[in-house]
PDB file of C-alpha atoms and ligand atoms in Angstrom:
ATOM      1  CA  UNK W   1      90.417 112.197  99.007  1.00  0.00           C
ATOM      2  CA  UNK W   2      89.245 114.441 101.830  1.00  0.00           C
ATOM      3  CA  UNK W   3      89.101 118.232 101.787  1.00  0.00           C
ATOM      4  CA  UNK W   4      90.041 120.285 104.846  1.00  0.00           C
ATOM      5  CA  UNK W   5      89.843 124.062 105.182  1.00  0.00           C
ATOM      6  CA  UNK W   6      93.138 125.806 105.910  1.00  0.00           C
ATOM      7  CA  UNK W   7      91.854 128.699 107.987  1.00  0.00           C
ATOM      8  CA  UNK W   8      90.908 129.870 111.487  1.00  0.00           C
ATOM      9  CA  UNK W   9      88.107 132.081 110.150  1.00  0.00           C
ATOM     10  CA  UNK W  10      84.862 130.922 111.755  1.00  0.00           C
ATOM     11  CA  UNK W  11      82.557 132.292 109.030  1.00  0.00           C
ATOM     12  CA  UNK W  12      84.543 130.531 106.342  1.00  0.00           C
ATOM     13  CA  UNK W  13      84.519 127.284 108.321  1.00  0.00           C
ATOM     14  CA  UNK W  14      80.745 127.521 108.852  1.00  0.00           C
ATOM     15  CA  UNK W  15      80.160 128.176 105.146  1.00  0.00           C
ATOM     16  CA  UNK W  16      82.516 125.385 104.050  1.00  0.00           C
ATOM     17  CA  UNK W  17      81.028 122.811 106.425  1.00  0.00           C
ATOM     18  CA  UNK W  18      77.504 123.748 105.275  1.00  0.00           C
ATOM     19  CA  UNK W  19      78.460 122.667 101.753  1.00  0.00           C
ATOM     20  CA  UNK W  20      78.980 119.164 103.141  1.00  0.00           C
ATOM     21  CA  UNK W  21      82.404 118.545 101.617  1.00  0.00           C
ATOM     22  CA  UNK W  22      84.745 119.768 104.343  1.00  0.00           C
ATOM     23  CA  UNK W  23      85.774 117.100 106.833  1.00  0.00           C
ATOM     24  CA  UNK W  24      88.549 118.848 108.768  1.00  0.00           C
ATOM     25  CA  UNK W  25      90.427 122.076 109.423  1.00  0.00           C
ATOM     26  CA  UNK W  26      94.096 122.997 109.659  1.00  0.00           C
ATOM     27  CA  UNK W  27      95.242 126.103 111.485  1.00  0.00           C
ATOM     28  CA  UNK W  28      98.605 127.627 112.250  1.00  0.00           C
ATOM     29  CA  UNK W  29      99.681 130.632 114.352  1.00  0.00           C
ATOM     30  CA  UNK W  30      99.635 132.916 111.284  1.00  0.00           C
ATOM     31  CA  UNK W  31      96.080 131.901 110.372  1.00  0.00           C
ATOM     32  CA  UNK W  32      94.897 132.387 113.975  1.00  0.00           C
ATOM     33  CA  UNK W  33      96.485 135.859 114.025  1.00  0.00           C
ATOM     34  CA  UNK W  34      94.928 136.705 110.630  1.00  0.00           C
ATOM     35  CA  UNK W  35      91.484 135.652 111.870  1.00  0.00           C
ATOM     36  CA  UNK W  36      91.845 138.072 114.801  1.00  0.00           C
ATOM     37  CA  UNK W  37      91.671 135.466 117.584  1.00  0.00           C
ATOM     38  CA  UNK W  38      93.424 136.347 120.823  1.00  0.00           C
ATOM     39  CA  UNK W  39      92.125 133.393 122.841  1.00  0.00           C
ATOM     40  CA  UNK W  40      93.562 130.339 121.073  1.00  0.00           C
ATOM     41  CA  UNK W  41      91.639 127.835 123.205  1.00  0.00           C
ATOM     42  CA  UNK W  42      88.238 129.414 122.504  1.00  0.00           C
ATOM     43  CA  UNK W  43      89.051 129.609 118.801  1.00  0.00           C
ATOM     44  CA  UNK W  44      89.963 125.941 118.621  1.00  0.00           C
ATOM     45  CA  UNK W  45      86.961 124.803 120.653  1.00  0.00           C
ATOM     46  CA  UNK W  46      84.593 126.813 118.467  1.00  0.00           C
ATOM     47  CA  UNK W  47      86.141 125.380 115.301  1.00  0.00           C
ATOM     48  CA  UNK W  48      85.865 121.846 116.730  1.00  0.00           C
ATOM     49  CA  UNK W  49      82.191 122.376 117.565  1.00  0.00           C
ATOM     50  CA  UNK W  50      81.507 123.270 113.919  1.00  0.00           C
ATOM     51  CA  UNK W  51      83.599 120.837 111.920  1.00  0.00           C
ATOM     52  CA  UNK W  52      83.499 117.679 114.093  1.00  0.00           C
ATOM     53  CA  UNK W  53      86.516 116.226 112.263  1.00  0.00           C
ATOM     54  CA  UNK W  54      90.284 116.524 112.669  1.00  0.00           C
ATOM     55  CA  UNK W  55      91.356 120.071 113.589  1.00  0.00           C
ATOM     56  CA  UNK W  56      95.108 120.666 113.482  1.00  0.00           C
ATOM     57  CA  UNK W  57      96.480 123.039 116.099  1.00  0.00           C
ATOM     58  CA  UNK W  58     100.139 124.034 116.112  1.00  0.00           C
ATOM     59  CA  UNK W  59     102.505 124.180 119.084  1.00  0.00           C
ATOM     60  CA  UNK W  60     104.836 127.174 119.312  1.00  0.00           C
ATOM     61  CA  UNK W  61     107.430 125.942 121.834  1.00  0.00           C
ATOM     62  CA  UNK W  62     110.915 125.509 120.451  1.00  0.00           C
ATOM     63  CA  UNK W  63     112.083 122.743 122.810  1.00  0.00           C
ATOM     64  CA  UNK W  64     110.828 119.136 122.869  1.00  0.00           C
ATOM     65  CA  UNK W  65     109.744 119.373 126.522  1.00  0.00           C
ATOM     66  CA  UNK W  66     107.725 122.537 125.888  1.00  0.00           C
ATOM     67  CA  UNK W  67     106.178 121.068 122.728  1.00  0.00           C
ATOM     68  CA  UNK W  68     105.059 117.988 124.646  1.00  0.00           C
ATOM     69  CA  UNK W  69     103.586 120.001 127.515  1.00  0.00           C
ATOM     70  CA  UNK W  70     101.751 122.269 125.083  1.00  0.00           C
ATOM     71  CA  UNK W  71     100.514 119.306 123.035  1.00  0.00           C
ATOM     72  CA  UNK W  72      99.181 117.432 126.073  1.00  0.00           C
ATOM     73  CA  UNK W  73      97.282 120.523 127.216  1.00  0.00           C
ATOM     74  CA  UNK W  74      95.872 121.293 123.744  1.00  0.00           C
ATOM     75  CA  UNK W  75      94.852 117.633 123.236  1.00  0.00           C
ATOM     76  CA  UNK W  76      92.449 118.045 126.185  1.00  0.00           C
ATOM     77  CA  UNK W  77      90.605 120.927 124.496  1.00  0.00           C
ATOM     78  CA  UNK W  78      88.657 118.605 122.196  1.00  0.00           C
ATOM     79  CA  UNK W  79      88.627 115.015 120.959  1.00  0.00           C
ATOM     80  CA  UNK W  80      88.993 116.413 117.427  1.00  0.00           C
ATOM     81  CA  UNK W  81      92.330 118.106 118.012  1.00  0.00           C
ATOM     82  CA  UNK W  82      95.422 116.966 116.113  1.00  0.00           C
ATOM     83  CA  UNK W  83      98.740 118.483 117.210  1.00  0.00           C
ATOM     84  CA  UNK W  84     100.781 120.160 114.507  1.00  0.00           C
ATOM     85  CA  UNK W  85     104.511 119.900 115.137  1.00  0.00           C
ATOM     86  CA  UNK W  86     107.231 121.209 112.825  1.00  0.00           C
ATOM     87  CA  UNK W  87     109.861 118.772 111.561  1.00  0.00           C
ATOM     88  CA  UNK W  88     113.096 119.561 113.406  1.00  0.00           C
ATOM     89  CA  UNK W  89     115.155 117.753 116.084  1.00  0.00           C
ATOM     90  CA  UNK W  90     112.936 118.909 118.941  1.00  0.00           C
ATOM     91  CA  UNK W  91     109.777 118.278 116.915  1.00  0.00           C
ATOM     92  CA  UNK W  92     110.827 114.762 115.981  1.00  0.00           C
ATOM     93  CA  UNK W  93     111.573 113.887 119.598  1.00  0.00           C
ATOM     94  CA  UNK W  94     108.246 115.334 120.737  1.00  0.00           C
ATOM     95  CA  UNK W  95     106.178 113.620 118.046  1.00  0.00           C
ATOM     96  CA  UNK W  96     107.759 110.220 118.788  1.00  0.00           C
ATOM     97  CA  UNK W  97     106.749 110.485 122.453  1.00  0.00           C
ATOM     98  CA  UNK W  98     103.295 111.984 121.815  1.00  0.00           C
ATOM     99  CA  UNK W  99     102.365 109.345 119.214  1.00  0.00           C
ATOM    100  CA  UNK W 100     103.062 106.643 121.802  1.00  0.00           C
ATOM    101  CA  UNK W 101     100.641 108.453 124.139  1.00  0.00           C
ATOM    102  CA  UNK W 102      98.012 108.200 121.375  1.00  0.00           C
ATOM    103  CA  UNK W 103      98.053 111.938 120.735  1.00  0.00           C
ATOM    104  CA  UNK W 104      97.573 112.421 116.996  1.00  0.00           C
ATOM    105  CA  UNK W 105     100.321 114.425 115.319  1.00  0.00           C
ATOM    106  CA  UNK W 106     100.427 116.306 112.008  1.00  0.00           C
ATOM    107  CA  UNK W 107     104.010 116.933 110.846  1.00  0.00           C
ATOM    108  CA  UNK W 108     104.046 120.484 109.569  1.00  0.00           C
ATOM    109  CA  UNK W 109     106.582 122.440 107.530  1.00  0.00           C
ATOM    110  CA  UNK W 110     107.495 119.249 105.652  1.00  0.00           C
ATOM    111  CA  UNK W 111     109.619 119.999 102.590  1.00  0.00           C
ATOM    112  CA  UNK W 112     111.353 116.699 101.755  1.00  0.00           C
ATOM    113  CA  UNK W 113     110.756 112.977 101.463  1.00  0.00           C
ATOM    114  CA  UNK W 114     113.287 112.382 104.253  1.00  0.00           C
ATOM    115  CA  UNK W 115     111.295 114.615 106.609  1.00  0.00           C
ATOM    116  CA  UNK W 116     108.070 112.785 105.693  1.00  0.00           C
ATOM    117  CA  UNK W 117     109.686 109.376 106.295  1.00  0.00           C
ATOM    118  CA  UNK W 118     110.962 110.499 109.695  1.00  0.00           C
ATOM    119  CA  UNK W 119     107.470 111.707 110.594  1.00  0.00           C
ATOM    120  CA  UNK W 120     105.952 108.361 109.614  1.00  0.00           C
ATOM    121  CA  UNK W 121     108.613 106.443 111.570  1.00  0.00           C
ATOM    122  CA  UNK W 122     107.847 108.649 114.585  1.00  0.00           C
ATOM    123  CA  UNK W 123     104.230 107.485 114.397  1.00  0.00           C
ATOM    124  CA  UNK W 124     102.653 110.701 113.087  1.00  0.00           C
ATOM    125  CA  UNK W 125      99.064 110.395 111.873  1.00  0.00           C
ATOM    126  CA  UNK W 126      99.595 113.002 109.125  1.00  0.00           C
ATOM    127  CA  UNK W 127     102.420 114.708 107.253  1.00  0.00           C
ATOM    128  CA  UNK W 128     101.866 118.027 105.519  1.00  0.00           C
ATOM    129  CA  UNK W 129     104.121 118.759 102.544  1.00  0.00           C
ATOM    130  CA  UNK W 130     103.858 122.500 101.774  1.00  0.00           C
ATOM    131  CA  UNK W 131     103.255 122.519  98.035  1.00  0.00           C
ATOM    132  CA  UNK W 132     102.911 126.252  97.351  1.00  0.00           C
ATOM    133  CA  UNK W 133     105.962 127.247  99.392  1.00  0.00           C
ATOM    134  CA  UNK W 134     108.065 124.663  97.514  1.00  0.00           C
ATOM    135  CA  UNK W 135     106.757 125.907  94.164  1.00  0.00           C
ATOM    136  CA  UNK W 136     107.669 129.448  95.272  1.00  0.00           C
ATOM    137  CA  UNK W 137     111.342 128.502  95.478  1.00  0.00           C
ATOM    138  CA  UNK W 138     111.379 126.586  92.205  1.00  0.00           C
ATOM    139  CA  UNK W 139     110.872 123.054  93.579  1.00  0.00           C
ATOM    140  CA  UNK W 140     108.135 120.679  92.450  1.00  0.00           C
ATOM    141  CA  UNK W 141     105.773 120.734  95.431  1.00  0.00           C
ATOM    142  CA  UNK W 142     103.255 118.274  94.043  1.00  0.00           C
ATOM    143  CA  UNK W 143     106.065 115.989  92.884  1.00  0.00           C
ATOM    144  CA  UNK W 144     107.003 115.684  96.560  1.00  0.00           C
ATOM    145  CA  UNK W 145     103.408 114.788  97.470  1.00  0.00           C
ATOM    146  CA  UNK W 146     103.433 112.001  94.867  1.00  0.00           C
ATOM    147  CA  UNK W 147     106.794 110.675  96.127  1.00  0.00           C
ATOM    148  CA  UNK W 148     105.600 110.584  99.735  1.00  0.00           C
ATOM    149  CA  UNK W 149     102.339 108.825  98.812  1.00  0.00           C
ATOM    150  CA  UNK W 150     104.222 106.243  96.791  1.00  0.00           C
ATOM    151  CA  UNK W 151     106.803 105.557  99.555  1.00  0.00           C
ATOM    152  CA  UNK W 152     104.173 105.315 102.278  1.00  0.00           C
ATOM    153  CA  UNK W 153     102.218 102.836 100.094  1.00  0.00           C
ATOM    154  CA  UNK W 154     105.323 100.778  99.419  1.00  0.00           C
ATOM    155  CA  UNK W 155     106.183 100.405 103.104  1.00  0.00           C
ATOM    156  CA  UNK W 156     102.627 100.227 104.392  1.00  0.00           C
ATOM    157  CA  UNK W 157     102.813 103.335 106.606  1.00  0.00           C
ATOM    158  CA  UNK W 158      99.393 104.360 107.937  1.00  0.00           C
ATOM    159  CA  UNK W 159     100.416 108.035 107.982  1.00  0.00           C
ATOM    160  CA  UNK W 160      98.139 110.145 105.769  1.00  0.00           C
ATOM    161  CA  UNK W 161      99.472 112.778 103.395  1.00  0.00           C
ATOM    162  CA  UNK W 162      97.930 116.248 103.551  1.00  0.00           C
ATOM    163  CA  UNK W 163      98.750 118.406 100.517  1.00  0.00           C
ATOM    164  CA  UNK W 164      99.158 121.804 102.222  1.00  0.00           C
ATOM    165  CA  UNK W 165     100.019 125.356 101.192  1.00  0.00           C
ATOM    166  CA  UNK W 166      97.511 125.030  98.359  1.00  0.00           C
ATOM    167  CA  UNK W 167      97.185 128.211  96.321  1.00  0.00           C
ATOM    168  CA  UNK W 168      94.735 127.514  93.467  1.00  0.00           C
ATOM    169  CA  UNK W 169      92.295 124.941  92.007  1.00  0.00           C
ATOM    170  CA  UNK W 170      94.961 123.350  89.791  1.00  0.00           C
ATOM    171  CA  UNK W 171      96.803 122.381  92.971  1.00  0.00           C
ATOM    172  CA  UNK W 172      93.694 120.451  94.090  1.00  0.00           C
ATOM    173  CA  UNK W 173      93.508 118.574  90.802  1.00  0.00           C
ATOM    174  CA  UNK W 174      97.215 117.752  91.025  1.00  0.00           C
ATOM    175  CA  UNK W 175      96.846 116.654  94.680  1.00  0.00           C
ATOM    176  CA  UNK W 176      94.067 114.237  93.685  1.00  0.00           C
ATOM    177  CA  UNK W 177      96.168 112.858  90.823  1.00  0.00           C
ATOM    178  CA  UNK W 178      99.197 112.501  93.122  1.00  0.00           C
ATOM    179  CA  UNK W 179      97.113 110.370  95.520  1.00  0.00           C
ATOM    180  CA  UNK W 180      97.120 112.786  98.479  1.00  0.00           C
ATOM    181  CA  UNK W 181      94.757 111.498 101.169  1.00  0.00           C
ATOM    182  CA  UNK W 182      93.743 115.062 102.005  1.00  0.00           C
ATOM    183  CA  UNK W 183      94.116 118.544 100.511  1.00  0.00           C
ATOM    184  CA  UNK W 184      93.848 121.424 102.966  1.00  0.00           C
ATOM    185  CA  UNK W 185      92.709 124.493 101.091  1.00  0.00           C
ATOM    186  CA  UNK W 186      91.885 128.164 101.664  1.00  0.00           C
ATOM    187  CA  UNK W 187      88.161 128.977 101.511  1.00  0.00           C
ATOM    188  CA  UNK W 188      88.711 130.996  98.317  1.00  0.00           C
ATOM    189  CA  UNK W 189      90.062 127.929  96.542  1.00  0.00           C
ATOM    190  CA  UNK W 190      86.993 125.920  97.626  1.00  0.00           C
ATOM    191  CA  UNK W 191      84.696 128.457  95.953  1.00  0.00           C
ATOM    192  CA  UNK W 192      86.901 128.423  92.851  1.00  0.00           C
ATOM    193  CA  UNK W 193      86.535 124.625  92.732  1.00  0.00           C
ATOM    194  CA  UNK W 194      82.737 124.889  92.833  1.00  0.00           C
ATOM    195  CA  UNK W 195      82.328 127.461  90.109  1.00  0.00           C
ATOM    196  CA  UNK W 196      82.772 127.129  86.364  1.00  0.00           C
ATOM    197  CA  UNK W 197      81.764 129.788  83.808  1.00  0.00           C
ATOM    198  CA  UNK W 198      80.007 127.212  81.607  1.00  0.00           C
ATOM    199  CA  UNK W 199      77.913 126.060  84.583  1.00  0.00           C
ATOM    200  CA  UNK W 200      76.925 129.674  85.317  1.00  0.00           C
ATOM    201  CA  UNK W 201      75.923 130.267  81.680  1.00  0.00           C
ATOM    202  CA  UNK W 202      74.153 126.898  81.546  1.00  0.00           C
ATOM    203  CA  UNK W 203      72.069 127.608  84.668  1.00  0.00           C
ATOM    204  CA  UNK W 204      71.015 131.017  83.281  1.00  0.00           C
ATOM    205  CA  UNK W 205      70.050 129.484  79.924  1.00  0.00           C
ATOM    206  CA  UNK W 206      68.007 126.665  81.493  1.00  0.00           C
ATOM    207  CA  UNK W 207      66.181 129.204  83.672  1.00  0.00           C
ATOM    208  CA  UNK W 208      65.464 131.393  80.649  1.00  0.00           C
ATOM    209  CA  UNK W 209      64.141 128.451  78.623  1.00  0.00           C
ATOM    210  CA  UNK W 210      62.028 127.126  81.489  1.00  0.00           C
ATOM    211  CA  UNK W 211      60.422 130.574  81.784  1.00  0.00           C
ATOM    212  CA  UNK W 212      59.802 130.643  78.037  1.00  0.00           C
ATOM    213  CA  UNK W 213      58.259 127.168  78.203  1.00  0.00           C
ATOM    214  CA  UNK W 214      55.931 128.386  80.950  1.00  0.00           C
ATOM    215  CA  UNK W 215      54.928 131.287  78.710  1.00  0.00           C
ATOM    216  CA  UNK W 216      56.678 133.865  80.874  1.00  0.00           C
ATOM    217  CA  UNK W 217      59.599 134.613  78.542  1.00  0.00           C
TER     218      UNK W 217
HETATM  219  C1  E4P I 301      99.130 123.776 106.510  1.00  0.00           C
HETATM  220  O1  E4P I 301      98.628 123.078 107.363  1.00  0.00           O
HETATM  221  C2  E4P I 301      99.430 125.213 106.632  1.00  0.00           C
HETATM  222  O2  E4P I 301      98.532 125.812 107.538  1.00  0.00           O
HETATM  223  C3  E4P I 301      99.264 125.971 105.361  1.00  0.00           C
HETATM  224  O3  E4P I 301      98.836 125.144 104.303  1.00  0.00           O
HETATM  225  C4  E4P I 301     100.366 126.912 105.022  1.00  0.00           C
HETATM  226  O4  E4P I 301     100.084 127.514 103.800  1.00  0.00           O
HETATM  227  P1  E4P I 301     100.774 128.869 103.310  1.00  0.00           P
HETATM  228  O5  E4P I 301     102.038 128.498 102.616  1.00  0.00           O
HETATM  229  O6  E4P I 301      99.763 129.448 102.356  1.00  0.00           O
HETATM  230  O7  E4P I 301     100.998 129.710 104.534  1.00  0.00           O
END
């Protein structure tokens, strides 16, 4: 399973990549706004220069034609760019055309197995079921991830499943168990995954004992 960072915050991306476990980034217009970027192109190109893996960038047009024009322009910004397109009539039409042009697509705002299947049939490289947002409305977000993984396996789709809208470390464990190819996580969740209170106590105790052994304790 791969880990991506779900952020447009450059410091967080730098720190995550430095740890050596982050192989991609997903952004969306809300994350770009939150990070304070006004120049979308510069933001994306800077992120791509740091992460050197798939970087998902979302289109904002509402019509298929506009989505395709936006996607073709964004795809030229960097070889690492993947175009995020929401699942809807216009999005489906756009992703079917773009996939045939070898522009990689990530189906975003995916909330059902039917939507994921349509994305795969349209040739998308990734689908992103939004786990946390489904949980918020009383649906089993990670159950959907497991269903999509199982269906894609059964029919041999090459589309990869990104567990998105991850809120806490338990989501990452569940995503791994559900067979998600990728989990895209906020930076805070990455740090929560690293740390464990018993590790912290253990490190302090080993340091203490090593100092005692050296006669410094
Ligand atoms: C995925 O690619 C989205 O950017 C993201 O996971 C949305 O998460 P949210 O529900 O926390 O906004």
